[in-house]
Short mmCIF file of C-alpha atoms in Angstrom, two decimals:
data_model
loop_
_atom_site.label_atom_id
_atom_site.label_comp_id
_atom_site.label_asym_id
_atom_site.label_seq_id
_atom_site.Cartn_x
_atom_site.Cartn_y
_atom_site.Cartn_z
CA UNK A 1 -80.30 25.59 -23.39
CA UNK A 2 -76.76 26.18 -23.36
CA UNK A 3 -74.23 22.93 -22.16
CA UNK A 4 -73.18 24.76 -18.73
CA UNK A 5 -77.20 24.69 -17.84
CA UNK A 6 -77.10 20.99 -18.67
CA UNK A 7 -74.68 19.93 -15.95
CA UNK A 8 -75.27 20.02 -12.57
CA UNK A 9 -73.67 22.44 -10.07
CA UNK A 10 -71.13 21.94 -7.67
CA UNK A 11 -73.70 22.42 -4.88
CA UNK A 12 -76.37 19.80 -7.19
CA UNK A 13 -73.12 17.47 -7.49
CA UNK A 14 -72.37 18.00 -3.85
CA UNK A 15 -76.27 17.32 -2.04
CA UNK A 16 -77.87 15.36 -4.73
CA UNK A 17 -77.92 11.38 -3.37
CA UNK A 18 -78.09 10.64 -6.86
CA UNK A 19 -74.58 12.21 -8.09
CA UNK A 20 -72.80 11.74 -4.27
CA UNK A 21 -73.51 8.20 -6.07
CA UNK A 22 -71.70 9.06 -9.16
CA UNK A 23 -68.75 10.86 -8.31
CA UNK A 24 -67.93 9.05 -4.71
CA UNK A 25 -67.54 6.23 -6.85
CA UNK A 26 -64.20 6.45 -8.11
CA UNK A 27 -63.09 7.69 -4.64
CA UNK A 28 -63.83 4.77 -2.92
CA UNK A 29 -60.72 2.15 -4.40
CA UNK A 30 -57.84 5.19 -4.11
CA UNK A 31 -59.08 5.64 -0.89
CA UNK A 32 -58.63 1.97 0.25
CA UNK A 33 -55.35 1.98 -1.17
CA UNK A 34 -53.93 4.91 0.41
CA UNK A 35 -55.38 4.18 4.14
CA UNK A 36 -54.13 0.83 3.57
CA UNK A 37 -50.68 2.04 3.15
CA UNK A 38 -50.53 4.94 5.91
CA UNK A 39 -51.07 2.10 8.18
CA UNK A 40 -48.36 -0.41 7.41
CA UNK A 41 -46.18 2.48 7.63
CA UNK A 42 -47.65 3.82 10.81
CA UNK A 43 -47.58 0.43 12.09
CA UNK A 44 -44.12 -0.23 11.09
CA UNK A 45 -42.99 2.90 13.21
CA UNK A 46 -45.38 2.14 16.22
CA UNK A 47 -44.43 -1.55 16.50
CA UNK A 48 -40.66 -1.67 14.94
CA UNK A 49 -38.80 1.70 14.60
CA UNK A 50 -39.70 4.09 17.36
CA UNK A 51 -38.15 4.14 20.82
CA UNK A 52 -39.32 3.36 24.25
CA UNK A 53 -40.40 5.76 26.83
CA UNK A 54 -38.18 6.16 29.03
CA UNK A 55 -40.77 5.99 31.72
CA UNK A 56 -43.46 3.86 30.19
CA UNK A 57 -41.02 2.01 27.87
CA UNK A 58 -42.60 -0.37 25.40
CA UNK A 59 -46.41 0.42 27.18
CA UNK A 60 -46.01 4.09 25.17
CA UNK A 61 -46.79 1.99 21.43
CA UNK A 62 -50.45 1.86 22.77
CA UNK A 63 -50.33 5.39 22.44
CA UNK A 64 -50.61 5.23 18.79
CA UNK A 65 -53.63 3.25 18.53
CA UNK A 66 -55.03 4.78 21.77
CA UNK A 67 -54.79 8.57 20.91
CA UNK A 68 -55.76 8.18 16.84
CA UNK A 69 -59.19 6.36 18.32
CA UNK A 70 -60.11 8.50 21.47
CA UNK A 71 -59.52 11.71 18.65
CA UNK A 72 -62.15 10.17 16.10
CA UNK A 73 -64.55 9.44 19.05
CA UNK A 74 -64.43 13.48 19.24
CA UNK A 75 -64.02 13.37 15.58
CA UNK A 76 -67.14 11.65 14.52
CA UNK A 77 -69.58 13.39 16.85
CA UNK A 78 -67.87 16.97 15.70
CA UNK A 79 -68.54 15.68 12.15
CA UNK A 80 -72.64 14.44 13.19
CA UNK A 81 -73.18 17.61 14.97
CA UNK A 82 -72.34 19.43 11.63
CA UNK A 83 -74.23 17.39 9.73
CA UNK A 84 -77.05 17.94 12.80
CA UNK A 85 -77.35 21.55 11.73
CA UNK A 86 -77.56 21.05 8.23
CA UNK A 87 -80.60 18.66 8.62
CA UNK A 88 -82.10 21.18 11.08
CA UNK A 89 -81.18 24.29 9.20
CA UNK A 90 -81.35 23.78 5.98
CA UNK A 91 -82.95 20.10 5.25
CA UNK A 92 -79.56 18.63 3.68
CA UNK A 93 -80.80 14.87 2.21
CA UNK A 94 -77.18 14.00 2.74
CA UNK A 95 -76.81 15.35 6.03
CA UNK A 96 -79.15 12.88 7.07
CA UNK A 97 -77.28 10.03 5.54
CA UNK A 98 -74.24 11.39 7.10
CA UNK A 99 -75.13 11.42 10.71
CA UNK A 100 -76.71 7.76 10.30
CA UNK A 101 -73.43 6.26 8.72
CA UNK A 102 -71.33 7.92 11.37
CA UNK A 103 -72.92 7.01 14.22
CA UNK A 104 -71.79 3.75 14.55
CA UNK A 105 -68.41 4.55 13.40
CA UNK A 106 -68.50 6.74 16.63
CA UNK A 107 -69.63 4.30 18.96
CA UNK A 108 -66.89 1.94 17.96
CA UNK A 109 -64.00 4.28 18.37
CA UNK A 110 -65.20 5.80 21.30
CA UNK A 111 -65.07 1.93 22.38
CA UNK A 112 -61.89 1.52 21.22
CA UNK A 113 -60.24 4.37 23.01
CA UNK A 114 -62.07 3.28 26.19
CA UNK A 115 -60.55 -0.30 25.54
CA UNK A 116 -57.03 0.40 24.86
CA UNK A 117 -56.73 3.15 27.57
CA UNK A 118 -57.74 1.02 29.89
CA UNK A 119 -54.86 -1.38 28.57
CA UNK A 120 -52.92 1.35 29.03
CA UNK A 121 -53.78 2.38 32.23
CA UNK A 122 -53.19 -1.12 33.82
CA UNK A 123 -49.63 -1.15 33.72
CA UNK A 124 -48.78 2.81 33.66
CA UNK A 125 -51.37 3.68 36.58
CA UNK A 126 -52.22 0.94 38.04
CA UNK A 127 -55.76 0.60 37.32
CA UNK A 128 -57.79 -0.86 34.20
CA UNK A 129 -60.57 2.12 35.18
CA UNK A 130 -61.22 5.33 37.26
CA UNK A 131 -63.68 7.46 37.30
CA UNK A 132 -61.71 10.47 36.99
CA UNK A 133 -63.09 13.67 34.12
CA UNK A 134 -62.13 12.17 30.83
CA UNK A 135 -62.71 8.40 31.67
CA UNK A 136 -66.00 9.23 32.96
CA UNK A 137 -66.78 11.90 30.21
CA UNK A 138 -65.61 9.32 27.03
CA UNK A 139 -67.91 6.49 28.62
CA UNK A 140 -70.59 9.20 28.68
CA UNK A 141 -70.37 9.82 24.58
CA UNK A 142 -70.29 6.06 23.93
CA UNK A 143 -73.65 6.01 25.55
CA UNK A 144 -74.68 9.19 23.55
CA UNK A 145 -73.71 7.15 20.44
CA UNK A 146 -75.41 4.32 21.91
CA UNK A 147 -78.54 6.43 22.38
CA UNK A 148 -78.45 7.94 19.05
CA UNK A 149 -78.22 4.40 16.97
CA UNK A 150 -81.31 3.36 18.60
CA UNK A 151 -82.92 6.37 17.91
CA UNK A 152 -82.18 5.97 14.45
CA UNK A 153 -83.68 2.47 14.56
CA UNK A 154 -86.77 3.65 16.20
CA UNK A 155 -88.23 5.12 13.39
CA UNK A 156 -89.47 3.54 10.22
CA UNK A 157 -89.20 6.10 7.95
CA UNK A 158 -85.34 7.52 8.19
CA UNK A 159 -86.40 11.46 7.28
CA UNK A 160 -88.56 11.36 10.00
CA UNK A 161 -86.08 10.17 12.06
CA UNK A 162 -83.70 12.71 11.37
CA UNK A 163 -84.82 15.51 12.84
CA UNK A 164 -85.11 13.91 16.39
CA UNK A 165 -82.20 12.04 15.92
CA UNK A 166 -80.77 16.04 14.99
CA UNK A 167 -82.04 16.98 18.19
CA UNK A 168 -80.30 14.67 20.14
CA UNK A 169 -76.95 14.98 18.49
CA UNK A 170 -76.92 18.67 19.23
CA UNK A 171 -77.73 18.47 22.65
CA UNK A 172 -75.37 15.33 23.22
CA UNK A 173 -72.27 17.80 22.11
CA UNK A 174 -72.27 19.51 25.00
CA UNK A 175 -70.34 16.80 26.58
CA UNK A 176 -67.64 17.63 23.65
CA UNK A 177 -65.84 20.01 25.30
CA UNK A 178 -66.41 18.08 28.18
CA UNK A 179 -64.51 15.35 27.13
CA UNK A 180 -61.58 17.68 25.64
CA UNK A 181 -61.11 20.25 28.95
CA UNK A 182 -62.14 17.51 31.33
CA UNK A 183 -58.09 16.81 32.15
CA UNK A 184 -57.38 20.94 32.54
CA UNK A 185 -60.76 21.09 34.19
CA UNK A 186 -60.27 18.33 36.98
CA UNK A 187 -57.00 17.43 38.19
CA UNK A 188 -57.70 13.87 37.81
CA UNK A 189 -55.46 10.59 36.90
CA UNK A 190 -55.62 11.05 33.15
CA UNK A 191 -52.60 13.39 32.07
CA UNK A 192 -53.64 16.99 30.33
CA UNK A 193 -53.08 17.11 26.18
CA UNK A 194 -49.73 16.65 25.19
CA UNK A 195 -50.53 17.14 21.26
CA UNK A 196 -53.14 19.67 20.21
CA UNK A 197 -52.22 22.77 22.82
CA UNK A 198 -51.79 26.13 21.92
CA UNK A 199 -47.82 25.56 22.55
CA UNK A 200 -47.36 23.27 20.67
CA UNK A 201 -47.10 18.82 21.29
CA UNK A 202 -44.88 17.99 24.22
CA UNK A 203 -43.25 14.76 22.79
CA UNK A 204 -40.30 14.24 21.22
CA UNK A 205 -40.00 13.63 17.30
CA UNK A 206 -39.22 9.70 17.71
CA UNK A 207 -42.80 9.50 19.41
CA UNK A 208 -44.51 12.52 17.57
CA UNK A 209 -44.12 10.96 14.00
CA UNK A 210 -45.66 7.37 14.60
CA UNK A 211 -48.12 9.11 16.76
CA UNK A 212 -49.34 11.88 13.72
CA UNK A 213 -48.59 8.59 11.07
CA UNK A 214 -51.06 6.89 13.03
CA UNK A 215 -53.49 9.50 13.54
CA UNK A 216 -53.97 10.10 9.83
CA UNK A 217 -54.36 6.38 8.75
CA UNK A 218 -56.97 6.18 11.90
CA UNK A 219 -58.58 9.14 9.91
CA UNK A 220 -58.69 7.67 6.66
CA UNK A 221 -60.29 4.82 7.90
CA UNK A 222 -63.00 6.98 9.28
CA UNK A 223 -63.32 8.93 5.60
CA UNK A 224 -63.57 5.57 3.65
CA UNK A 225 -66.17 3.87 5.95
CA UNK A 226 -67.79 6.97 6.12
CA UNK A 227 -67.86 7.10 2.16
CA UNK A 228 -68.83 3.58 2.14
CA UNK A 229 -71.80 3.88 4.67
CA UNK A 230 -73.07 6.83 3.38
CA UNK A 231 -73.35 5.17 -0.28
CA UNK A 232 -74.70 1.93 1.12
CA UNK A 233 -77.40 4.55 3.18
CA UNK A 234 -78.30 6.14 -0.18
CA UNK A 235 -78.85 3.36 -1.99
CA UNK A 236 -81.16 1.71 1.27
CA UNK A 237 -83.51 4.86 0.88
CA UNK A 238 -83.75 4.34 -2.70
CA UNK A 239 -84.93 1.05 -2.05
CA UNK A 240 -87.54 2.06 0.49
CA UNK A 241 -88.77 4.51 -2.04
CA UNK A 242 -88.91 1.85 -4.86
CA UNK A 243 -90.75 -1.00 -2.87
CA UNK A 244 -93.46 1.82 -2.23
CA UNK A 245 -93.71 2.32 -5.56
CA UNK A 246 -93.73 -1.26 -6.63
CA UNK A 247 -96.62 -1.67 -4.05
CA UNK A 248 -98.68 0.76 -4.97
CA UNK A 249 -98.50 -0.39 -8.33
CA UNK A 250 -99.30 -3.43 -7.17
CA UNK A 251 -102.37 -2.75 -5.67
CA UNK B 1 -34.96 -7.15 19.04
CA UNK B 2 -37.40 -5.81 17.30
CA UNK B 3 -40.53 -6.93 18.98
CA UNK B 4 -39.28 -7.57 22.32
CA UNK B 5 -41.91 -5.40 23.58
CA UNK B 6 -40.98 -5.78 27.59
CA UNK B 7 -42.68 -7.18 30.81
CA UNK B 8 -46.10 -5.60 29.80
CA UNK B 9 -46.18 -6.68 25.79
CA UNK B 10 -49.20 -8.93 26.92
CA UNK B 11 -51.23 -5.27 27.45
CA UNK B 12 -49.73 -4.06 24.05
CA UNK B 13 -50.19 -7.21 22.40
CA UNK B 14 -53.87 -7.40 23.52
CA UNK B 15 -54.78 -3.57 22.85
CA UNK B 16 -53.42 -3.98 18.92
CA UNK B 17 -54.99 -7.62 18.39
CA UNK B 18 -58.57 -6.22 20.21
CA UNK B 19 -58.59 -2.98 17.75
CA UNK B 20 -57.46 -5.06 14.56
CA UNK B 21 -60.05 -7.37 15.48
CA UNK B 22 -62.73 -4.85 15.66
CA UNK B 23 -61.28 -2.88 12.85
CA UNK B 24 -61.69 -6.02 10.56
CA UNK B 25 -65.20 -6.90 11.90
CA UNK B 26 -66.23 -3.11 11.23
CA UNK B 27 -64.98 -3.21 7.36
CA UNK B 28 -66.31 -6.53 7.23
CA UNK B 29 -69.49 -5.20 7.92
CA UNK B 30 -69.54 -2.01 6.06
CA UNK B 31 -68.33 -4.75 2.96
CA UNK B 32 -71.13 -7.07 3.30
CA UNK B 33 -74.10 -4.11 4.05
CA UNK B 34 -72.83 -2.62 1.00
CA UNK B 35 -73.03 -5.42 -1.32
CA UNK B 36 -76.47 -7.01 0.18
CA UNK B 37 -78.21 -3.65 -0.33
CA UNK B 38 -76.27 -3.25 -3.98
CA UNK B 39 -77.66 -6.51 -4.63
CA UNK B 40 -81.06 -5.94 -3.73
CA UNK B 41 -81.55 -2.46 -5.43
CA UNK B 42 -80.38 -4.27 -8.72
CA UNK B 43 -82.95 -6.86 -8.35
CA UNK B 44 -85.29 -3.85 -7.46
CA UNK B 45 -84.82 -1.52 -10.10
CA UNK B 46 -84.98 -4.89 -12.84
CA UNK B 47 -87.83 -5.74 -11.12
CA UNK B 48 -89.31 -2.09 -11.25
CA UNK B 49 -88.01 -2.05 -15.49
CA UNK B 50 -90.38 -5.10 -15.84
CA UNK B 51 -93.33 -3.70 -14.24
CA UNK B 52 -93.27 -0.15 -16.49
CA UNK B 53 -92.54 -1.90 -19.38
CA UNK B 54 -95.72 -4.12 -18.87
#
């Protein structure tokens, strides 16, 4: 057998628990490092060297913890609902182990955004909460991710679990789009996108580069504790499947 | 002044202390999962070693 048969393929490397294991390894450190950094910068620009609005003044730096957090709530479920399919379509072990580790990464953003925008809200609208589109719609999703993590812990036996759990993600990302068209949809008290259109973001620079700063250090967070979660999810399942085995031998 | 943050900095100051808080409590407990299951998969597998070599 020639050497090249002896390795594994990139698709082997890619779906096998056992080398995710192996080569997410030395990701994990780097990874640390760099969000780390990203966010004292981000932070140093959102706290100390970007301007005030000049309608919102200071209240606008909750922006850049508020917008980075209600994306990843979207974020997260886009990423679950991807890994959905591949545990429906084509039985991916690590698409299981993805949708379990970012479930309650989900929930907690989706948290966070209601949280902060409703610090937000307070001083800019008025209000701490209405129930206008995208309010309503975000609380919605948390209770999606809500549903799903109990789901999850419903079942004994994770694979099991997965398929339902599949199910559910799937139909839960219908409120997706929801969540994103809800401000064009409704004319409501949240204001429409003023970042991702198809014209381009809205802001000026001063705000824009804390804001996209932010964003990424938000989403590096999300990649590492991902990462993290998924390895610590691997190696649960290969305990499972080891106490088995020790009891059987046992008896 | 840098972190004169204005007649609402207690809403600013309470939505970055609330996520930090939560961010912390969230690595936290990805940290401590990680190592607990680490831990107990090494005494697993050692424990699994024993039993084949018997």
């Amino acid at each position: 057998m020639s050497h090249s048969q002896d390795r594994p393929g990139f698709w082997t490397r890619l779906s096998n628990p056992g080398q995710f294991l192996i080569w997410s390894r030395p990701l994990v450190v780097p990874l640390v490092v760099v969000t780390a950094a990203v966010f004292l910068v981000g932070l140093w620009f959102a706290l100390v060297n970007s301007p005030e609005d000049y309608q919102m003044g200071d209240t606008v730096r909750i922006m850049y913890i508020h917008v980075p957090t209600a994306w990843l709530s979207q974020f997260v479920y886009a990423v679950m609902a991807v890994s959905a399919i591949g545990t429906l379509v084509w039985r991916h072990p690590m698409a299981d182990v993805s949708m379990k580790a970012a479930a309650p990464l989900g929930a907690t953003f989706t948290a966070l955004a209601l949280y902060t925008g409703s610090l937000w809200g307070r001083p800019t609208w008025g209000t701490f909460w209405e129930w206008d589109g995208r309010m309503t719609s975000t609380l919605v999703l948390l209770l999606i991710y809500l549903g799903i993590i109990a789901l999850w812990r419903a079942f004994e036996d994770p694979l099991r679990g997965a398929r339902m759990v599949a199910i559910l993600t799937l139909v839960g990302a219908i409120n997706i789009p929801i969540v994103k068209f809800s401000v064009d949809w409704w004319a409501t008290l949240h204001q429409p996108a003023s970042v991702l259109r198809a014209d381009g973001p809205t802001m000026p620079g001063s705000i824009l580069t804390p804001l996209l700063i932010m964003f990424g250090a938000f989403t590096l967070l999300f990649i590492v504790l991902h990462l993290v979660g998924m390895r610590t999810e691997v190696r649960r399942r290969r305990i499972a499947s080891l106490e088995r085995r020790l009891a059987q031998r046992g008896a | 002044m840098a972190f004169d943050l204005g007649p609402h900095a207690v809403f600013i100051i309470a939505a970055y202390l609330g996520v930090a808080t939560v961010v912390a409590a969230l690595i936290g407990y990805r940290t401590f999962e990680a190592r607990s299951v680490s831990r107990r998969l090494s005494l697993l597998e050692e424990a699994s070693g024993r039993k084949r070599a018997q």
